[in-house]
Amino acid sequence: MVSKITLEVFRYRPDQETQPSFDSYEVPCEKDWVILDALNYIKDQIDGTLSYRWSCRMGVCGSCGMMVNGEPVLTCATFLNKFLPGPVKIEPLEHFPVVRDLIIEMSDFIGKLQKVKPWIVRKEEKSLEDGEYIQTPEQLGDYKQYSMCINCMLCYSACPVYGLEPEFVGPAVIALAQRYNLDSRDQGKGEREEILSQDDGIWQCTFVGECSEVCPENVDPAGAIQRYKVAATNNWWKSLLMPWGKSE
Amino acid sequence: MDNFSHDVLIIGGGGAGLRAAIAVAEINPKLNVAVISKVYPMRSHTVSAEGGAAAVIKPDDSLDHHAYDTISGGDWLCDQDAVEAFVNEAPKEMLQLEHWGCPWSRQDDGTIAVRPFGGMKIERTWFASDKTGFHMLHTLYQTSLKYDPIQRYDEWFVTKLIVDDGRCQGAVAIELATGQVQAIAAKSVVICTGGCGKVFPFTTNANIKTGDGMALAYRAGVPLKDMEFIQYHPTGLPFTGILITEATRAEGGYMLNKDGYRYLQDYDLGTPQTEPVLRSMELGPRDRLSQAFVKEMEKGNTLEGLYGQFVHLDIRHLGEKKINAKLPFVRELCLKYENIDPVNEMIPVRPVVHYMMGGIHTDINGATPLPGLYAAGETACVSINGANRLGSNSLTELLVFGARVGSVAAEFASNQSDYTFDMAYESITEENHIKNQFFKEKKNQERIADIRKEMHKTMEEGCGIYRTENSLLASQNILTDLKERFSHVAIDDHSRTFNTELVAALELSNLLDLAESIVQSALSRKESRGSHQRTDYEKRDDENYLAHSLAYQEKDNKPRIEYLPVTITKWPPGERVYGR
């Protein structure tokens, strides 16, 4: 017989209620089910009004991040039976305004990402006729890890600085800025550093590394932030000692 | 954005949609281009593609080789002028993506690396490890952010195309966050919404792959082409349907039956060698490999699992180092979702619905028969994929035809006058229509999930890898019944804020229309070709069916099927030969 497990799910519909509440649902705890399968069971069989985002169910689209028993996870990559006998508490990702139920408002991230110019910046474009930019596997290795970010927002939920300072550009955006800074094809590092240097949040990051712990893709945003700090400090010294020299 | 009027409106923000948007912005920066999508662009299903993208790059390769592989792979149903344009523009588009920062895997000297792939005679598949689609999508998304003329409607669900004065002039959509129903005007409209794998129960396709754009065009009178051609990928994980990329076989993986025997040798696919041989055995085309599975199952040579029959994909002999270097995502997926480590264990796999060769009927530039309406990507049927798509052609297709369609849609928009419909009227009418359809109390109220489940069941049973007239007629009857039952669907959720139950109802309505077009097209095609296998008509019939099917929606009746001859340039229909 399949065992059952209870999900305590955060509910909030701003056009119908002023305060959030929790609804309890008992679902089968199938061996192969992830948390997302249980939510889909609820939506299909018990309560069609429960709202959440999901799509690929294979850990790559980044839609289905939620707090499960207080930890930010991808619900498609978290097995349900690990939480037996339950109950399991499901909440929207922390540190974000809630649109409804388990759906958070993520336009803040979208805006911040655009601000750091996450694209190849070139003084002069190579023409297509001249072929590809040569990039050795080692050069690719310099930034590859940071290019793996799926924008799932788990690191923002884990970040104590973002929790206190919503202005902070945040772990994933810094990792993505570094992804381009470290790409041998890019020449936009200076422009991005100018933007990042205006952010006080970076200096408040204490390198506790919660962001890297929760990252499902091992992007290591904490490492990216540390590397940025070292580079920025070097440039600061350079600008002090050689004011005519340009930072890279 | 305030006035909801644009030059070009692109529906769908995946690979094709973003490539089209960038093309518009580059060709004419004065044009105002908007991308509307039911999800944030980086959630689009392009993200899940793993293996790679084909384009000729090696000195021993040629455009003709790529074209021939594609055409023979498609069992001669591809339009050869379209294939020629495709292979010709593919290298430039792939290179363009390299210049935009796509982290393509490299050779030691820093030049682009390519890998072999199923049905391809020469190595020409560019790859970014085994997350190629993910890297392509994020590169396109991030690059699109640098173009000011590109505006976005993120998380808006399009419910209807607006056709006025004989041309497509925009769409009506629901802003999910607020529930606002809004008409949006555009001088040209481009549909890039992907396929409709969710017509079937067991699919690699993401939840969002509900063919919305196909249904929009179909209802606006545009025919759907070659809908009977549905690709089963031979290697999906049981239960989840998660795709194990063809690159797994290209790197040297074996397909084994319950006796550990490389059974593909019994299906005219060549003789087994230790190392992978191009266009042979495990590197045969997907349709033939999926069909071999069914035959093997009928012989009792497959294994029985919790979720049906399966065979094994074995990559243990590749060793941990190669697996980590070339197939890290495969290992990650097996560990995370199947709880097995392919370094030491065989991977259980079975065929799984993967891709729609068919779609919105377009010409070689992505133009549909309806003026002002264009389509590209999986949602469209140009057709370069014919009766069976080759692995690693679809990602390239997004780029080539995304760029093409962007360019022609921009040109069309530049020569059009302003919209002629009443924006407020269109918005209110559609809002009332939606309310009446779903928010009223109904007798014999039906649940979305129940109807969806029955649609899934009948499509798998009647319209799977092998079909017959009887199985298809049974599906047709059940679908008619389900469409009637769908009129009794009422939803519990009456909130305006992010109403995902309403979205699910609208998606199901799209899927039902598409399922009907698939079954009708399959019934009409009385031959076997590529992925369309009729056990009652086992041979390919070039005399009668060297033609594309066109399904037109008819009010209160079954879809009408017409045929359009295939364009042949220099490759007359021949035998598909693999492994010999």
Short mmCIF file of C-alpha atoms in Angstrom, two decimals, chain B residues 63-300:
data_model
loop_
_atom_site.label_atom_id
_atom_site.label_comp_id
_atom_site.label_asym_id
_atom_site.label_seq_id
_atom_site.Cartn_x
_atom_site.Cartn_y
_atom_site.Cartn_z
CA LEU B 63 26.08 21.36 -47.70
CA ASP B 64 24.87 18.62 -50.03
CA HIS B 65 25.80 15.96 -47.47
CA HIS B 66 23.81 17.75 -44.77
CA ALA B 67 20.89 18.23 -47.16
CA TYR B 68 20.90 14.58 -48.22
CA ASP B 69 21.02 13.31 -44.64
CA THR B 70 18.11 15.58 -43.76
CA ILE B 71 16.03 14.62 -46.80
CA SER B 72 16.61 10.87 -46.55
CA GLY B 73 16.11 11.10 -42.78
CA GLY B 74 12.77 12.78 -43.48
CA ASP B 75 11.77 9.97 -45.87
CA TRP B 76 11.60 12.43 -48.78
CA LEU B 77 8.77 14.50 -47.34
CA CYS B 78 11.03 17.55 -46.81
CA ASP B 79 10.73 20.47 -49.21
CA GLN B 80 14.16 20.42 -50.77
CA ASP B 81 14.34 24.13 -51.53
CA ALA B 82 13.74 24.77 -47.83
CA VAL B 83 16.36 22.21 -46.83
CA GLU B 84 18.90 23.81 -49.17
CA ALA B 85 18.26 27.24 -47.66
CA PHE B 86 18.48 25.70 -44.20
CA VAL B 87 21.83 23.93 -44.60
CA ASN B 88 23.22 26.94 -46.43
CA GLU B 89 22.37 29.45 -43.70
CA ALA B 90 23.03 27.11 -40.77
CA PRO B 91 26.81 27.69 -40.37
CA LYS B 92 26.44 31.48 -40.42
CA GLU B 93 23.69 31.38 -37.80
CA MET B 94 25.68 29.07 -35.53
CA LEU B 95 28.68 31.31 -35.85
CA GLN B 96 26.54 34.33 -35.05
CA LEU B 97 25.53 32.65 -31.81
CA GLU B 98 29.20 32.03 -31.07
CA HIS B 99 29.85 35.74 -31.50
CA TRP B 100 26.99 36.45 -29.09
CA GLY B 101 28.73 34.35 -26.45
CA CYS B 102 27.25 30.86 -26.64
CA PRO B 103 29.71 28.60 -24.76
CA TRP B 104 30.16 26.06 -27.54
CA SER B 105 32.42 23.15 -26.63
CA ARG B 106 35.87 23.51 -28.21
CA GLN B 107 38.74 21.48 -29.56
CA ASP B 108 42.14 21.84 -27.90
CA ASP B 109 43.17 24.53 -30.39
CA GLY B 110 40.15 26.65 -29.45
CA THR B 111 38.10 26.08 -32.60
CA ILE B 112 34.53 24.77 -32.48
CA ALA B 113 34.16 21.07 -31.67
CA VAL B 114 31.53 18.90 -33.38
CA ARG B 115 30.13 15.50 -32.43
CA PRO B 116 28.40 12.73 -34.42
CA PHE B 117 24.59 12.40 -34.27
CA GLY B 118 21.87 10.02 -35.40
CA GLY B 119 21.23 9.87 -39.13
CA MET B 120 24.14 12.20 -39.95
CA LYS B 121 26.87 10.81 -42.19
CA ILE B 122 29.54 13.28 -41.07
CA GLU B 123 30.17 14.89 -37.69
CA ARG B 124 28.51 18.30 -37.79
CA THR B 125 26.72 18.69 -34.48
CA TRP B 126 27.87 21.71 -32.48
CA PHE B 127 27.30 21.29 -28.78
CA ALA B 128 27.64 23.06 -25.46
CA SER B 129 28.39 20.04 -23.34
CA ASP B 130 25.00 18.27 -23.12
CA LYS B 131 23.02 21.40 -22.29
CA THR B 132 23.05 22.88 -25.75
CA GLY B 133 19.48 24.20 -25.75
CA PHE B 134 19.94 25.74 -22.33
CA HIS B 135 23.03 27.64 -23.42
CA MET B 136 21.51 28.71 -26.72
CA LEU B 137 18.36 30.01 -25.03
CA HIS B 138 20.18 31.92 -22.31
CA THR B 139 22.62 33.38 -24.84
CA LEU B 140 19.72 34.58 -26.99
CA TYR B 141 17.77 35.88 -24.00
CA GLN B 142 20.72 37.74 -22.51
CA THR B 143 21.75 39.12 -25.90
CA SER B 144 18.18 40.28 -26.57
CA LEU B 145 18.43 42.51 -23.48
CA LYS B 146 20.86 44.83 -25.25
CA TYR B 147 18.31 45.85 -27.90
CA ASP B 148 16.15 48.72 -26.71
CA PRO B 149 13.41 48.27 -29.35
CA ILE B 150 12.58 44.81 -27.98
CA GLN B 151 9.75 45.04 -25.46
CA ARG B 152 8.34 42.12 -23.57
CA TYR B 153 5.04 40.93 -22.23
CA ASP B 154 6.23 38.27 -19.78
CA GLU B 155 3.59 35.85 -18.50
CA TRP B 156 0.78 36.88 -20.83
CA PHE B 157 -1.32 34.11 -22.34
CA VAL B 158 -2.57 34.71 -25.89
CA THR B 159 -6.14 33.50 -26.43
CA LYS B 160 -6.94 34.71 -29.94
CA LEU B 161 -5.51 36.22 -33.11
CA ILE B 162 -7.16 39.36 -34.43
CA VAL B 163 -7.91 39.19 -38.15
CA ASP B 164 -9.37 42.31 -39.71
CA ASP B 165 -9.43 43.67 -43.22
CA GLY B 166 -8.05 40.35 -44.50
CA ARG B 167 -4.86 40.39 -42.50
CA CYS B 168 -3.64 39.40 -39.06
CA GLN B 169 -3.39 42.57 -37.01
CA GLY B 170 -2.62 41.40 -33.52
CA ALA B 171 -3.79 39.20 -30.68
CA VAL B 172 -5.81 39.24 -27.50
CA ALA B 173 -4.07 38.08 -24.35
CA ILE B 174 -4.53 37.70 -20.62
CA GLU B 175 -1.97 39.30 -18.34
CA LEU B 176 -1.63 36.47 -15.86
CA ALA B 177 -0.55 38.60 -12.90
CA THR B 178 -3.66 40.80 -13.06
CA GLY B 179 -6.20 38.89 -15.15
CA GLN B 180 -6.53 41.84 -17.48
CA VAL B 181 -7.71 40.84 -20.97
CA GLN B 182 -6.12 43.10 -23.56
CA ALA B 183 -6.07 43.37 -27.33
CA ILE B 184 -2.60 44.09 -28.73
CA ALA B 185 -2.17 45.48 -32.22
CA ALA B 186 0.70 44.69 -34.58
CA LYS B 187 1.40 45.15 -38.26
CA SER B 188 2.81 41.65 -38.41
CA VAL B 189 2.49 38.74 -36.01
CA VAL B 190 4.97 35.89 -35.67
CA ILE B 191 4.07 32.65 -33.89
CA CYS B 192 7.00 30.86 -32.20
CA THR B 193 5.23 28.85 -29.51
CA GLY B 194 6.79 25.41 -29.98
CA GLY B 195 5.17 22.03 -30.37
CA CYS B 196 2.29 20.18 -28.74
CA GLY B 197 3.83 17.07 -27.19
CA LYS B 198 1.35 17.42 -24.33
CA VAL B 199 -1.31 15.89 -26.57
CA PHE B 200 0.33 12.65 -25.43
CA PRO B 201 0.78 11.26 -21.91
CA PHE B 202 4.40 10.16 -22.14
CA THR B 203 6.56 12.91 -23.54
CA THR B 204 9.87 14.66 -23.09
CA ASN B 205 7.97 17.90 -23.56
CA ALA B 206 7.60 20.40 -20.76
CA ASN B 207 4.23 21.25 -19.25
CA ILE B 208 4.02 24.41 -21.35
CA LYS B 209 4.19 22.53 -24.67
CA THR B 210 0.49 22.72 -25.45
CA GLY B 211 0.64 23.91 -29.05
CA ASP B 212 -1.07 27.20 -28.27
CA GLY B 213 0.22 28.95 -31.38
CA MET B 214 -0.77 26.06 -33.65
CA ALA B 215 -4.30 26.26 -32.28
CA LEU B 216 -4.41 30.06 -32.68
CA ALA B 217 -3.47 29.83 -36.35
CA TYR B 218 -5.73 26.82 -36.99
CA ARG B 219 -8.75 28.68 -35.60
CA ALA B 220 -7.90 31.70 -37.70
CA GLY B 221 -8.26 29.54 -40.82
CA VAL B 222 -4.61 28.72 -41.43
CA PRO B 223 -4.00 25.03 -42.22
CA LEU B 224 -1.80 22.77 -40.11
CA LYS B 225 0.65 20.81 -42.22
CA ASP B 226 1.84 17.18 -41.75
CA MET B 227 0.35 16.86 -38.27
CA GLU B 228 0.38 13.04 -38.45
CA PHE B 229 4.18 13.01 -38.17
CA ILE B 230 5.10 12.73 -34.52
CA GLN B 231 8.59 11.89 -33.44
CA TYR B 232 9.16 9.32 -30.74
CA HIS B 233 12.63 9.67 -29.32
CA PRO B 234 13.96 6.18 -28.62
CA THR B 235 15.53 6.94 -25.25
CA GLY B 236 13.33 8.47 -22.56
CA LEU B 237 13.45 7.56 -18.87
CA PRO B 238 10.38 5.53 -17.84
CA PHE B 239 7.78 7.39 -15.71
CA THR B 240 9.20 10.89 -16.05
CA GLY B 241 9.78 10.81 -19.81
CA ILE B 242 12.99 12.75 -19.23
CA LEU B 243 15.11 12.68 -22.36
CA ILE B 244 18.44 10.90 -22.45
CA THR B 245 20.13 12.67 -25.32
CA GLU B 246 21.07 11.00 -28.58
CA ALA B 247 24.60 12.22 -27.84
CA THR B 248 24.73 9.32 -25.38
CA ARG B 249 24.64 6.97 -28.37
CA ALA B 250 26.81 9.25 -30.49
CA GLU B 251 29.52 9.02 -27.85
CA GLY B 252 29.30 5.22 -28.07
CA GLY B 253 26.32 3.99 -26.01
CA TYR B 254 24.67 0.64 -26.85
CA MET B 255 20.97 -0.25 -27.03
CA LEU B 256 20.47 -3.65 -25.39
CA ASN B 257 17.43 -5.89 -25.02
CA LYS B 258 16.72 -8.08 -22.00
CA ASP B 259 19.43 -10.53 -23.09
CA GLY B 260 22.07 -7.83 -23.37
CA TYR B 261 21.89 -8.15 -27.18
CA ARG B 262 22.32 -5.15 -29.49
CA TYR B 263 18.96 -5.78 -31.13
CA LEU B 264 19.11 -2.98 -33.68
CA GLN B 265 21.20 -5.30 -35.91
CA ASP B 266 17.98 -7.27 -36.54
CA TYR B 267 16.21 -4.24 -38.03
CA ASP B 268 18.26 -3.43 -41.12
CA LEU B 269 20.36 -0.86 -39.28
CA GLY B 270 23.80 -2.41 -39.79
CA THR B 271 26.13 -4.70 -37.90
CA PRO B 272 27.41 -3.88 -34.44
CA GLN B 273 30.88 -2.43 -34.08
CA THR B 274 32.64 -1.49 -30.85
CA GLU B 275 32.96 2.16 -31.85
CA PRO B 276 29.98 4.19 -33.11
CA VAL B 277 29.52 4.17 -36.89
CA LEU B 278 27.71 7.08 -38.50
CA ARG B 279 24.25 6.37 -40.02
CA SER B 280 24.36 2.87 -38.53
CA MET B 281 22.99 0.88 -35.56
CA GLU B 282 22.55 3.19 -32.54
CA LEU B 283 23.18 6.14 -34.86
CA GLY B 284 20.25 5.31 -37.10
CA PRO B 285 17.33 7.75 -37.28
CA ARG B 286 14.88 8.10 -34.40
CA ASP B 287 11.80 6.76 -36.16
CA ARG B 288 13.52 3.50 -37.09
CA LEU B 289 14.92 3.02 -33.59
CA SER B 290 11.56 3.62 -31.91
CA GLN B 291 9.85 1.24 -34.33
CA ALA B 292 12.50 -1.40 -33.57
CA PHE B 293 11.62 -1.11 -29.88
CA VAL B 294 7.97 -1.96 -30.56
CA LYS B 295 8.95 -4.97 -32.66
CA GLU B 296 11.34 -6.11 -29.96
CA MET B 297 8.59 -5.74 -27.38
CA GLU B 298 6.26 -7.84 -29.53
CA LYS B 299 8.92 -10.55 -29.61
CA GLY B 300 9.05 -10.51 -25.80
#
